mmCIF file of C-alpha atoms and ligand atoms in Angstrom:
data_model
loop_
_atom_site.group_PDB
_atom_site.id
_atom_site.type_symbol
_atom_site.label_atom_id
_atom_site.label_comp_id
_atom_site.label_asym_id
_atom_site.label_seq_id
_atom_site.Cartn_x
_atom_site.Cartn_y
_atom_site.Cartn_z
ATOM 1 C CA MET A 1 0.000 0.000 0.000
ATOM 2 C CA PRO A 2 1.519 3.413 -0.964
ATOM 3 C CA ALA A 3 2.671 5.786 1.768
ATOM 4 C CA PRO A 4 -0.014 8.416 2.475
ATOM 5 C CA SER A 5 0.802 12.088 1.901
ATOM 6 C CA GLN A 6 1.515 14.364 4.877
ATOM 7 C CA ALA A 7 -1.946 15.937 4.447
ATOM 8 C CA GLU A 8 -3.583 12.480 4.557
ATOM 9 C CA LEU A 9 -1.544 11.524 7.611
ATOM 10 C CA ILE A 10 -2.577 14.680 9.419
ATOM 11 C CA ALA A 11 -6.233 14.037 8.584
ATOM 12 C CA ILE A 12 -5.960 10.453 9.918
ATOM 13 C CA ALA A 13 -4.189 11.609 13.102
ATOM 14 C CA GLU A 14 -6.871 14.260 13.602
ATOM 15 C CA ALA A 15 -9.544 11.565 13.717
ATOM 16 C CA PHE A 16 -7.926 10.685 17.069
ATOM 17 C CA HIS A 17 -6.752 14.122 18.251
ATOM 18 C CA GLY A 18 -9.495 16.362 16.878
ATOM 19 C CA GLY A 19 -9.612 18.664 13.842
ATOM 20 C CA GLY A 20 -6.854 21.281 13.701
ATOM 21 C CA CYS A 21 -4.995 19.695 16.637
ATOM 22 C CA VAL A 22 -2.155 17.895 14.802
ATOM 23 C CA GLU A 23 1.064 19.770 14.048
ATOM 24 C CA ALA A 24 3.207 17.098 12.358
ATOM 25 C CA VAL A 25 3.388 13.374 11.571
ATOM 26 C CA GLN A 26 6.769 11.694 10.943
ATOM 27 C CA PRO A 27 7.822 8.064 10.343
ATOM 28 C CA LEU A 28 8.901 6.284 13.540
ATOM 29 C CA GLY A 29 11.060 3.194 14.068
ATOM 30 C CA ASN A 30 12.019 0.356 11.740
ATOM 31 C CA GLY A 31 9.105 -2.082 11.948
ATOM 32 C CA ASN A 32 9.045 -4.744 9.243
ATOM 33 C CA VAL A 33 5.262 -5.245 9.212
ATOM 34 C CA ASN A 34 3.102 -2.260 10.304
ATOM 35 C CA ASP A 35 3.712 1.409 9.345
ATOM 36 C CA THR A 36 4.412 3.571 12.389
ATOM 37 C CA PHE A 37 4.427 7.372 12.790
ATOM 38 C CA LEU A 38 5.082 9.837 15.586
ATOM 39 C CA VAL A 39 2.326 12.428 15.868
ATOM 40 C CA GLN A 40 2.954 15.877 17.363
ATOM 41 C CA ALA A 41 -0.363 17.258 18.548
ATOM 42 C CA VAL A 42 -1.454 20.143 20.767
ATOM 43 C CA ASP A 43 -2.414 17.660 23.496
ATOM 44 C CA GLY A 44 1.015 15.949 23.309
ATOM 45 C CA PRO A 45 2.715 13.282 21.169
ATOM 46 C CA SER A 46 1.170 9.942 20.213
ATOM 47 C CA VAL A 47 2.008 6.968 18.005
ATOM 48 C CA LEU A 48 -0.078 6.358 14.890
ATOM 49 C CA GLN A 49 0.036 2.973 13.160
ATOM 50 C CA ARG A 50 -1.370 1.521 9.974
ATOM 51 C CA ILE A 51 -1.998 -2.133 10.653
ATOM 52 C CA ASN A 52 -0.787 -4.497 7.979
ATOM 53 C CA THR A 53 -4.037 -6.326 7.287
ATOM 54 C CA GLN A 54 -2.264 -8.758 4.913
ATOM 55 C CA VAL A 55 -0.605 -10.104 8.081
ATOM 56 C CA PHE A 56 -3.226 -9.335 10.729
ATOM 57 C CA HIS A 57 -6.498 -10.347 9.084
ATOM 58 C CA GLN A 58 -8.689 -9.407 12.062
ATOM 59 C CA PRO A 59 -7.480 -6.019 13.362
ATOM 60 C CA GLN A 60 -10.297 -5.876 15.901
ATOM 61 C CA LEU A 61 -8.662 -8.799 17.717
ATOM 62 C CA LEU A 62 -5.484 -6.722 18.171
ATOM 63 C CA MET A 63 -7.458 -3.960 19.873
ATOM 64 C CA GLN A 64 -9.369 -6.464 21.978
ATOM 65 C CA ASN A 65 -6.120 -8.035 23.208
ATOM 66 C CA LEU A 66 -4.604 -4.616 23.893
ATOM 67 C CA GLN A 67 -7.585 -3.752 26.056
ATOM 68 C CA VAL A 68 -7.470 -7.039 27.990
ATOM 69 C CA LEU A 69 -3.731 -6.672 28.480
ATOM 70 C CA GLY A 70 -3.977 -3.008 29.482
ATOM 71 C CA GLU A 71 -6.606 -3.679 32.120
ATOM 72 C CA HIS A 72 -4.691 -6.630 33.539
ATOM 73 C CA ILE A 73 -1.353 -4.814 33.778
ATOM 74 C CA GLU A 74 -2.976 -1.681 35.163
ATOM 75 C CA ARG A 75 -4.598 -3.776 37.909
ATOM 76 C CA LYS A 76 -1.311 -5.497 38.712
ATOM 77 C CA LEU A 77 0.632 -2.258 38.897
ATOM 78 C CA GLN A 78 -2.023 -0.647 41.113
ATOM 79 C CA SER A 79 -2.032 -3.613 43.475
ATOM 80 C CA GLY A 80 1.756 -3.178 43.999
ATOM 81 C CA ALA A 81 3.980 -5.959 45.331
ATOM 82 C CA VAL A 82 4.543 -7.535 41.899
ATOM 83 C CA HIS A 83 8.320 -7.253 42.088
ATOM 84 C CA PRO A 84 10.669 -4.953 44.067
ATOM 85 C CA LEU A 85 12.207 -3.771 40.782
ATOM 86 C CA LEU A 86 8.844 -2.367 39.718
ATOM 87 C CA GLU A 87 8.770 -0.234 42.830
ATOM 88 C CA GLN A 88 12.103 1.344 41.899
ATOM 89 C CA ARG A 89 11.358 2.198 38.276
ATOM 90 C CA ARG A 90 8.492 3.492 36.179
ATOM 91 C CA TRP A 91 6.718 0.954 33.962
ATOM 92 C CA HIS A 92 4.448 1.764 31.045
ATOM 93 C CA LEU A 93 2.027 0.024 28.760
ATOM 94 C CA PRO A 94 0.992 1.989 25.682
ATOM 95 C CA GLN A 95 -2.784 2.614 25.787
ATOM 96 C CA LEU A 96 -5.250 2.804 22.926
ATOM 97 C CA VAL A 97 -6.509 6.284 22.060
ATOM 98 C CA CYS A 98 -10.092 6.362 20.728
ATOM 99 C CA THR A 99 -11.326 8.398 17.769
ATOM 100 C CA LYS A 100 -12.819 11.731 18.798
ATOM 101 C CA GLU A 101 -16.203 11.363 17.112
ATOM 102 C CA GLU A 102 -17.184 7.692 17.261
ATOM 103 C CA GLY A 103 -15.022 6.650 20.199
ATOM 104 C CA ASN A 104 -13.602 3.718 18.199
ATOM 105 C CA THR A 105 -10.243 2.136 18.883
ATOM 106 C CA TRP A 106 -9.409 2.175 15.169
ATOM 107 C CA HIS A 107 -10.110 4.272 12.123
ATOM 108 C CA CYS A 108 -10.599 3.277 8.479
ATOM 109 C CA CYS A 109 -9.705 6.114 6.131
ATOM 110 C CA PRO A 110 -10.564 6.844 2.502
ATOM 111 C CA ALA A 111 -6.849 6.608 1.540
ATOM 112 C CA GLY A 112 -6.999 2.977 2.714
ATOM 113 C CA GLY A 113 -5.913 0.990 5.711
ATOM 114 C CA VAL A 114 -6.854 0.391 9.292
ATOM 115 C CA TRP A 115 -5.260 2.918 11.643
ATOM 116 C CA ARG A 116 -4.975 3.167 15.401
ATOM 117 C CA THR A 117 -3.313 5.497 17.843
ATOM 118 C CA ILE A 118 -1.518 4.555 21.030
ATOM 119 C CA THR A 119 -0.003 6.691 23.753
ATOM 120 C CA TYR A 120 3.655 7.701 23.509
ATOM 121 C CA VAL A 121 5.942 6.674 26.368
ATOM 122 C CA PRO A 122 7.671 9.906 27.472
ATOM 123 C CA ASP A 123 11.468 10.203 27.778
ATOM 124 C CA SER A 124 12.048 6.799 26.258
ATOM 125 C CA THR A 125 14.341 5.449 23.593
ATOM 126 C CA CYS A 126 15.145 2.116 21.944
ATOM 127 C CA VAL A 127 18.127 0.637 20.131
ATOM 128 C CA ASP A 128 18.477 -1.558 17.037
ATOM 129 C CA VAL A 129 21.881 -2.902 18.059
ATOM 130 C CA VAL A 130 22.896 -3.736 21.617
ATOM 131 C CA GLY A 131 25.199 -1.251 23.320
ATOM 132 C CA GLY A 132 26.910 -3.648 25.743
ATOM 133 C CA ALA A 133 26.389 -6.068 28.625
ATOM 134 C CA ASP A 134 24.634 -3.590 30.958
ATOM 135 C CA GLN A 135 22.080 -2.872 28.281
ATOM 136 C CA ALA A 136 21.649 -6.590 27.530
ATOM 137 C CA ARG A 137 20.905 -7.174 31.242
ATOM 138 C CA GLU A 138 18.220 -4.458 31.135
ATOM 139 C CA LEU A 139 16.707 -5.913 27.952
ATOM 140 C CA GLY A 140 16.447 -9.319 29.641
ATOM 141 C CA LEU A 141 15.067 -7.749 32.800
ATOM 142 C CA GLY A 142 12.457 -5.877 30.771
ATOM 143 C CA LEU A 143 11.208 -9.109 29.194
ATOM 144 C CA GLY A 144 11.237 -10.801 32.606
ATOM 145 C CA LEU A 145 9.121 -8.029 34.150
ATOM 146 C CA PHE A 146 6.686 -8.122 31.243
ATOM 147 C CA HIS A 147 6.370 -11.925 31.575
ATOM 148 C CA LEU A 148 5.891 -11.605 35.311
ATOM 149 C CA LEU A 149 3.146 -8.998 34.884
ATOM 150 C CA ILE A 150 1.199 -11.251 32.516
ATOM 151 C CA SER A 151 2.076 -14.584 34.114
ATOM 152 C CA ASP A 152 -1.306 -14.773 35.881
ATOM 153 C CA LEU A 153 -3.363 -13.598 32.918
ATOM 154 C CA PRO A 154 -5.091 -16.754 31.648
ATOM 155 C CA ALA A 155 -3.817 -17.503 28.116
ATOM 156 C CA THR A 156 -7.445 -18.108 27.136
ATOM 157 C CA ALA A 157 -8.287 -14.434 27.851
ATOM 158 C CA LEU A 158 -6.319 -13.498 24.727
ATOM 159 C CA ALA A 159 -7.368 -14.006 21.122
ATOM 160 C CA ASP A 160 -4.987 -15.650 18.661
ATOM 161 C CA THR A 161 -4.108 -12.641 16.479
ATOM 162 C CA LEU A 162 -1.740 -14.539 14.185
ATOM 163 C CA GLU A 163 -2.397 -18.221 13.766
ATOM 164 C CA GLY A 164 0.689 -20.371 13.309
ATOM 165 C CA PHE A 165 3.032 -17.635 14.604
ATOM 166 C CA HIS A 166 6.275 -19.234 15.846
ATOM 167 C CA ILE A 167 5.121 -22.762 14.992
ATOM 168 C CA THR A 168 8.407 -23.651 13.282
ATOM 169 C CA PRO A 169 7.189 -26.851 11.539
ATOM 170 C CA GLY A 170 4.512 -24.681 9.866
ATOM 171 C CA TYR A 171 7.205 -22.300 8.555
ATOM 172 C CA LEU A 172 9.165 -25.303 7.279
ATOM 173 C CA ALA A 173 6.123 -26.539 5.334
ATOM 174 C CA ALA A 174 5.608 -23.003 3.935
ATOM 175 C CA TYR A 175 9.282 -22.946 2.908
ATOM 176 C CA HIS A 176 8.851 -26.171 0.938
ATOM 177 C CA ARG A 177 5.860 -24.663 -0.863
ATOM 178 C CA ALA A 178 7.911 -21.507 -1.572
ATOM 179 C CA LEU A 179 10.691 -23.615 -3.132
ATOM 180 C CA VAL A 180 8.149 -24.996 -5.604
ATOM 181 C CA ASN A 181 6.532 -21.639 -6.392
ATOM 182 C CA THR A 182 9.530 -19.291 -6.488
ATOM 183 C CA ASP A 183 10.560 -17.246 -9.519
ATOM 184 C CA CYS A 184 13.961 -16.384 -7.988
ATOM 185 C CA GLN A 185 17.068 -17.285 -9.949
ATOM 186 C CA PRO A 186 19.300 -19.748 -8.059
ATOM 187 C CA SER A 187 22.409 -18.110 -6.579
ATOM 188 C CA ALA A 188 25.319 -19.194 -4.403
ATOM 189 C CA ALA A 189 23.712 -17.395 -1.440
ATOM 190 C CA SER A 190 20.337 -19.079 -1.836
ATOM 191 C CA GLU A 191 22.007 -22.491 -2.352
ATOM 192 C CA ARG A 192 23.798 -21.860 0.929
ATOM 193 C CA CYS A 193 20.530 -21.130 2.716
ATOM 194 C CA MET A 194 18.895 -24.248 1.261
ATOM 195 C CA ALA A 195 21.773 -26.504 2.301
ATOM 196 C CA PHE A 196 21.778 -25.037 5.817
ATOM 197 C CA ILE A 197 18.033 -25.533 6.195
ATOM 198 C CA ARG A 198 18.148 -29.101 4.770
ATOM 199 C CA GLU A 199 20.638 -30.152 7.466
ATOM 200 C CA ARG A 200 18.398 -28.834 10.256
ATOM 201 C CA GLU A 201 14.900 -29.853 9.224
ATOM 202 C CA ALA A 202 14.759 -32.478 11.960
ATOM 203 C CA LEU A 203 15.288 -29.838 14.671
ATOM 204 C CA CYS A 204 12.241 -27.789 13.718
ATOM 205 C CA ASP A 205 9.775 -29.468 16.054
ATOM 206 C CA VAL A 206 11.838 -29.457 19.261
ATOM 207 C CA LEU A 207 9.531 -26.994 21.054
ATOM 208 C CA GLU A 208 6.271 -28.170 19.484
ATOM 209 C CA ARG A 209 6.998 -31.791 20.480
ATOM 210 C CA ALA A 210 7.764 -30.735 24.051
ATOM 211 C CA LYS A 211 4.502 -28.774 24.062
ATOM 212 C CA GLN A 212 2.542 -31.774 22.780
ATOM 213 C CA ARG A 213 4.138 -34.023 25.398
ATOM 214 C CA GLY A 214 2.810 -31.607 28.027
ATOM 215 C CA GLU A 215 6.314 -30.590 29.125
ATOM 216 C CA LEU A 216 5.821 -26.898 28.325
ATOM 217 C CA PRO A 217 2.731 -24.893 29.292
ATOM 218 C CA MET A 218 0.957 -22.347 27.124
ATOM 219 C CA ARG A 219 1.206 -18.878 28.605
ATOM 220 C CA PRO A 220 0.442 -15.362 27.461
ATOM 221 C CA ILE A 221 3.490 -14.107 25.554
ATOM 222 C CA HIS A 222 4.647 -10.944 23.796
ATOM 223 C CA GLY A 223 5.496 -12.721 20.539
ATOM 224 C CA ASP A 224 7.979 -10.139 19.227
ATOM 225 C CA PRO A 225 10.291 -8.943 22.022
ATOM 226 C CA LYS A 226 13.140 -8.071 19.681
ATOM 227 C CA ILE A 227 15.688 -5.524 20.837
ATOM 228 C CA ASN A 228 13.925 -2.404 19.548
ATOM 229 C CA ASN A 229 10.594 -3.383 21.070
ATOM 230 C CA VAL A 230 11.948 -2.809 24.576
ATOM 231 C CA LEU A 231 11.773 0.865 25.586
ATOM 232 C CA LEU A 232 14.563 2.207 27.775
ATOM 233 C CA ASP A 233 14.444 5.292 29.970
ATOM 234 C CA ARG A 234 16.316 8.007 28.060
ATOM 235 C CA ARG A 235 18.386 8.975 31.103
ATOM 236 C CA SER A 236 18.857 5.871 33.241
ATOM 237 C CA GLY A 237 18.795 3.266 30.440
ATOM 238 C CA GLU A 238 16.391 1.147 32.511
ATOM 239 C CA ALA A 239 13.829 -0.973 30.654
ATOM 240 C CA ILE A 240 10.447 0.702 31.167
ATOM 241 C CA ALA A 241 8.051 -0.800 28.610
ATOM 242 C CA LEU A 242 7.563 -3.437 25.962
ATOM 243 C CA ILE A 243 5.911 -2.111 22.821
ATOM 244 C CA ASP A 244 4.556 -3.623 19.591
ATOM 245 C CA LEU A 245 1.917 -5.670 21.354
ATOM 246 C CA ASP A 246 0.027 -7.069 18.345
ATOM 247 C CA THR A 247 1.439 -10.540 18.780
ATOM 248 C CA VAL A 248 0.603 -10.770 22.486
ATOM 249 C CA LYS A 249 -1.250 -14.075 22.533
ATOM 250 C CA PRO A 250 -1.068 -17.563 23.976
ATOM 251 C CA GLY A 251 2.237 -19.317 23.264
ATOM 252 C CA LEU A 252 5.437 -20.669 24.796
ATOM 253 C CA VAL A 253 7.688 -18.276 26.721
ATOM 254 C CA HIS A 254 10.440 -19.805 24.608
ATOM 255 C CA TYR A 255 9.290 -17.944 21.517
ATOM 256 C CA ASP A 256 9.945 -14.749 23.486
ATOM 257 C CA ILE A 257 13.184 -15.554 25.237
ATOM 258 C CA GLY A 258 14.498 -17.125 22.009
ATOM 259 C CA ASP A 259 13.648 -13.964 20.077
ATOM 260 C CA CYS A 260 15.117 -11.722 22.748
ATOM 261 C CA LEU A 261 18.392 -13.695 22.843
ATOM 262 C CA ARG A 262 18.770 -13.881 19.059
ATOM 263 C CA SER A 263 18.141 -10.169 18.560
ATOM 264 C CA CYS A 264 20.040 -8.774 21.549
ATOM 265 C CA CYS A 265 23.138 -10.992 21.485
ATOM 266 C CA ASN A 266 24.000 -10.323 17.844
ATOM 267 C CA PRO A 267 26.423 -7.371 18.155
ATOM 268 C CA LEU A 268 26.142 -6.480 14.452
ATOM 269 C CA GLY A 269 22.334 -6.421 14.499
ATOM 270 C CA GLU A 270 19.922 -8.148 12.147
ATOM 271 C CA GLU A 271 20.354 -5.620 9.321
ATOM 272 C CA THR A 272 24.106 -6.082 8.856
ATOM 273 C CA ASP A 273 25.539 -7.093 5.469
ATOM 274 C CA GLN A 274 28.724 -8.452 7.040
ATOM 275 C CA ILE A 275 27.400 -11.987 7.063
ATOM 276 C CA GLU A 276 30.695 -13.765 7.830
ATOM 277 C CA ALA A 277 31.252 -11.586 10.913
ATOM 278 C CA VAL A 278 27.859 -12.372 12.494
ATOM 279 C CA ARG A 279 28.157 -14.173 15.807
ATOM 280 C CA PHE A 280 26.180 -14.857 18.966
ATOM 281 C CA ASP A 281 27.958 -13.112 21.833
ATOM 282 C CA LEU A 282 27.973 -15.275 24.933
ATOM 283 C CA ASN A 283 28.930 -12.405 27.247
ATOM 284 C CA LEU A 284 25.825 -10.524 26.166
ATOM 285 C CA ALA A 285 23.754 -13.698 26.647
ATOM 286 C CA ASP A 286 25.259 -14.057 30.122
ATOM 287 C CA ALA A 287 24.065 -10.560 31.075
ATOM 288 C CA LEU A 288 20.672 -10.913 29.357
ATOM 289 C CA LEU A 289 19.947 -14.209 31.099
ATOM 290 C CA GLU A 290 21.059 -12.783 34.414
ATOM 291 C CA GLY A 291 18.492 -9.994 34.014
ATOM 292 C CA TYR A 292 15.724 -12.212 32.658
ATOM 293 C CA LEU A 293 16.095 -15.061 35.138
ATOM 294 C CA ALA A 294 16.445 -12.745 38.143
ATOM 295 C CA VAL A 295 12.734 -12.111 37.546
ATOM 296 C CA ALA A 296 11.404 -15.019 35.490
ATOM 297 C CA SER A 297 12.840 -17.969 37.360
ATOM 298 C CA SER A 298 10.223 -17.250 40.044
ATOM 299 C CA PHE A 299 7.478 -18.664 37.816
ATOM 300 C CA LEU A 300 9.214 -20.772 35.133
ATOM 301 C CA THR A 301 9.223 -24.545 35.563
ATOM 302 C CA GLU A 302 12.378 -26.617 35.451
ATOM 303 C CA ALA A 303 11.434 -27.936 32.002
ATOM 304 C CA GLU A 304 10.863 -24.399 30.734
ATOM 305 C CA LEU A 305 14.327 -23.409 31.916
ATOM 306 C CA ARG A 306 15.867 -26.453 30.236
ATOM 307 C CA TYR A 307 14.518 -25.539 26.811
ATOM 308 C CA ILE A 308 15.779 -21.923 26.791
ATOM 309 C CA PRO A 309 19.008 -22.689 24.866
ATOM 310 C CA ASP A 310 17.018 -24.701 22.289
ATOM 311 C CA ALA A 311 14.727 -21.693 21.928
ATOM 312 C CA ALA A 312 17.625 -19.341 21.103
ATOM 313 C CA GLN A 313 18.819 -21.709 18.395
ATOM 314 C CA LEU A 314 15.333 -22.443 17.043
ATOM 315 C CA ILE A 315 13.955 -18.896 16.903
ATOM 316 C CA SER A 316 17.008 -17.565 15.047
ATOM 317 C CA PHE A 317 16.742 -20.521 12.643
ATOM 318 C CA GLU A 318 12.985 -19.946 12.279
ATOM 319 C CA LEU A 319 13.489 -16.258 11.448
ATOM 320 C CA GLY A 320 16.129 -17.213 8.864
ATOM 321 C CA LEU A 321 13.607 -19.626 7.363
ATOM 322 C CA ARG A 322 10.868 -16.956 7.381
ATOM 323 C CA PHE A 323 13.092 -14.297 5.742
ATOM 324 C CA PHE A 324 14.345 -16.779 3.135
ATOM 325 C CA SER A 325 10.844 -18.064 2.282
ATOM 326 C CA ASP A 326 9.651 -14.462 1.908
ATOM 327 C CA TYR A 327 12.628 -13.693 -0.382
ATOM 328 C CA LEU A 328 11.726 -16.730 -2.515
ATOM 329 C CA LEU A 329 8.159 -15.432 -2.880
ATOM 330 C CA GLY A 330 9.107 -11.822 -3.757
ATOM 331 C CA SER A 331 9.117 -10.223 -0.262
ATOM 332 C CA THR A 332 5.405 -9.819 0.308
ATOM 333 C CA TYR A 333 5.502 -10.176 4.123
ATOM 334 C CA PHE A 334 8.594 -8.346 5.458
ATOM 335 C CA LYS A 335 9.108 -4.830 4.069
ATOM 336 C CA ALA A 336 12.295 -4.795 2.006
ATOM 337 C CA ASN A 337 14.480 -1.940 0.709
ATOM 338 C CA HIS A 338 15.961 -3.942 -2.185
ATOM 339 C CA PRO A 339 15.217 -7.301 -3.893
ATOM 340 C CA ASP A 340 17.887 -9.239 -1.942
ATOM 341 C CA HIS A 341 17.131 -7.626 1.428
ATOM 342 C CA ASN A 342 15.304 -10.624 2.870
ATOM 343 C CA LEU A 343 17.971 -12.970 1.486
ATOM 344 C CA GLN A 344 20.600 -10.935 3.333
ATOM 345 C CA ARG A 345 18.496 -10.978 6.516
ATOM 346 C CA ALA A 346 18.086 -14.757 6.166
ATOM 347 C CA LEU A 347 21.854 -15.242 5.834
ATOM 348 C CA VAL A 348 22.377 -13.191 9.014
ATOM 349 C CA GLN A 349 19.947 -15.323 11.025
ATOM 350 C CA LEU A 350 21.347 -18.600 9.702
ATOM 351 C CA GLN A 351 24.920 -17.517 10.451
ATOM 352 C CA LEU A 352 23.721 -16.581 13.944
ATOM 353 C CA THR A 353 22.085 -20.007 14.305
ATOM 354 C CA ALA A 354 25.397 -21.705 13.454
ATOM 355 C CA SER A 355 27.138 -19.560 16.057
ATOM 356 C CA ILE A 356 24.551 -20.460 18.708
ATOM 357 C CA GLU A 357 24.876 -24.151 17.824
ATOM 358 C CA SER A 358 28.627 -24.040 18.348
ATOM 359 C CA GLN A 359 28.115 -22.615 21.873
ATOM 360 C CA MET A 360 25.204 -24.727 23.121
ATOM 361 C CA PRO A 361 26.981 -26.348 26.093
ATOM 362 C CA ALA A 362 28.135 -22.936 27.339
ATOM 363 C CA LEU A 363 24.649 -21.486 26.849
ATOM 364 C CA ARG A 364 23.102 -24.372 28.821
ATOM 365 C CA HIS A 365 25.582 -23.715 31.576
ATOM 366 C CA LEU A 366 24.625 -20.008 31.691
ATOM 367 C CA VAL A 367 20.929 -20.810 32.054
ATOM 368 C CA GLU A 368 21.631 -23.279 34.875
ATOM 369 C CA ARG A 369 23.948 -20.843 36.654
ATOM 370 C CA HIS A 370 21.561 -17.871 36.522
ATOM 371 C CA ALA A 371 18.492 -19.954 37.423
ATOM 372 C CA ALA A 372 20.365 -21.362 40.446
ATOM 373 C CA ALA A 373 21.589 -17.892 41.479
ATOM 374 C CA ALA A 374 18.065 -16.481 41.264
ATOM 375 C CA SER A 375 16.564 -19.243 43.404
ATOM 376 C CA VAL A 376 18.804 -18.608 46.452
HETATM 377 C C1 GN1 B 1 8.621 -8.464 12.394
HETATM 378 O O1 GN1 B 1 7.186 -5.734 12.754
HETATM 379 P P1 GN1 B 1 8.410 -6.041 13.512
HETATM 380 O O2 GN1 B 1 9.604 -5.509 12.802
HETATM 381 O O3 GN1 B 1 8.325 -5.666 14.943
HETATM 382 C C2 GN1 B 1 7.948 -9.814 12.698
HETATM 383 C C3 GN1 B 1 8.738 -10.553 13.771
HETATM 384 C C4 GN1 B 1 10.191 -10.712 13.355
HETATM 385 C C5 GN1 B 1 10.781 -9.328 13.058
HETATM 386 C C6 GN1 B 1 12.196 -9.441 12.573
HETATM 387 C C7 GN1 B 1 4.209 -9.995 13.092
HETATM 388 O O4 GN1 B 1 8.517 -7.665 13.531
HETATM 389 O O5 GN1 B 1 8.186 -11.840 13.957
HETATM 390 O O6 GN1 B 1 10.945 -11.349 14.350
HETATM 391 O O7 GN1 B 1 9.988 -8.652 12.057
HETATM 392 N N1 GN1 B 1 6.584 -9.606 13.133
HETATM 393 C C8 GN1 B 1 5.571 -10.322 12.619
HETATM 394 O O8 GN1 B 1 12.776 -8.193 12.513
HETATM 395 O O9 GN1 B 1 5.736 -11.216 11.790
HETATM 396 MG MG1 MG B 2 6.198 -6.502 15.525
#
């Protein structure tokens, strides 16, 4: 869908802020799915988003989940005593802003698309590439606090906004269909991806099998806690919010901790073109797990802890598979700046997977050490 003009954007933002109340609308962040804008209005800033309805077929479910989540977290924060760390820092959850006239949580505009507005978290920032071990610890802590806050929200209270999300065997089946239907010319890079995937097909169901065996419980999850979806306080650097809540739904915590590890412990970031230099940094993982498990080991089971290293390996592999399949089909899912962009992103994730695989014993040891330290 083409980008709307500034005048169209202002008109859309004014549906939420009121006519004549919006001063400017600028692109915000680097999301690969929705379009996001920062709105400057007389009543303060807000975040305007066009929901990608090719991905999220039922936008009303996103709003419904946001409301359920908002009410739950608000109640928890009001009740206090969730975690001492939450008493020492501010914590935010972006709230839905309703349209001025109809009081709806979303707005359909003549220029096309489903739009919604959420509140802006003041004095916050986020990073695309990790800035060091202290930041990695905060990123892990942020995910831990978010998990803790939703750990007693029944998974059944949330709608499934994206069926099949993080079910790796489903992505593998989609990849096989993409191989049959692709128009892409074979290249050394795509041959490399195919060979890498072929050797690992058998690993794809490690989490789903454990789930089916009843070893891992379904819980409410974030779904997309990658590095730039954790907001940090601009001054202290403390994690203060998780944003991009459209994939909050029932799932395994492993999808989240796997995604957090793969995106935060890759010092070059997921957009690098230096494929050979991509590596999983164990020192960053050490700090991230210290932060995450300091909070999350209070409610995770022993089996859940045991599968965390598998999750890091699997979710980076899964994202490589998703980027590569999308490349094969002409990049219709992840926004791309050039025709090989999703191929490059796939190579990064697969290189990262290989690096995680070569450090599995050390990663297992880190999880055990931090879980033990947190339980004393
Ligand atoms: C997408 O929209 P964004 O950039 O937050 C994707 C995630 C991927 C991520 C990789 C709904 O997230 O699953 O991990 O790109 N979101 C969806 O950058 O598919
Ligand atoms: Mg997202």
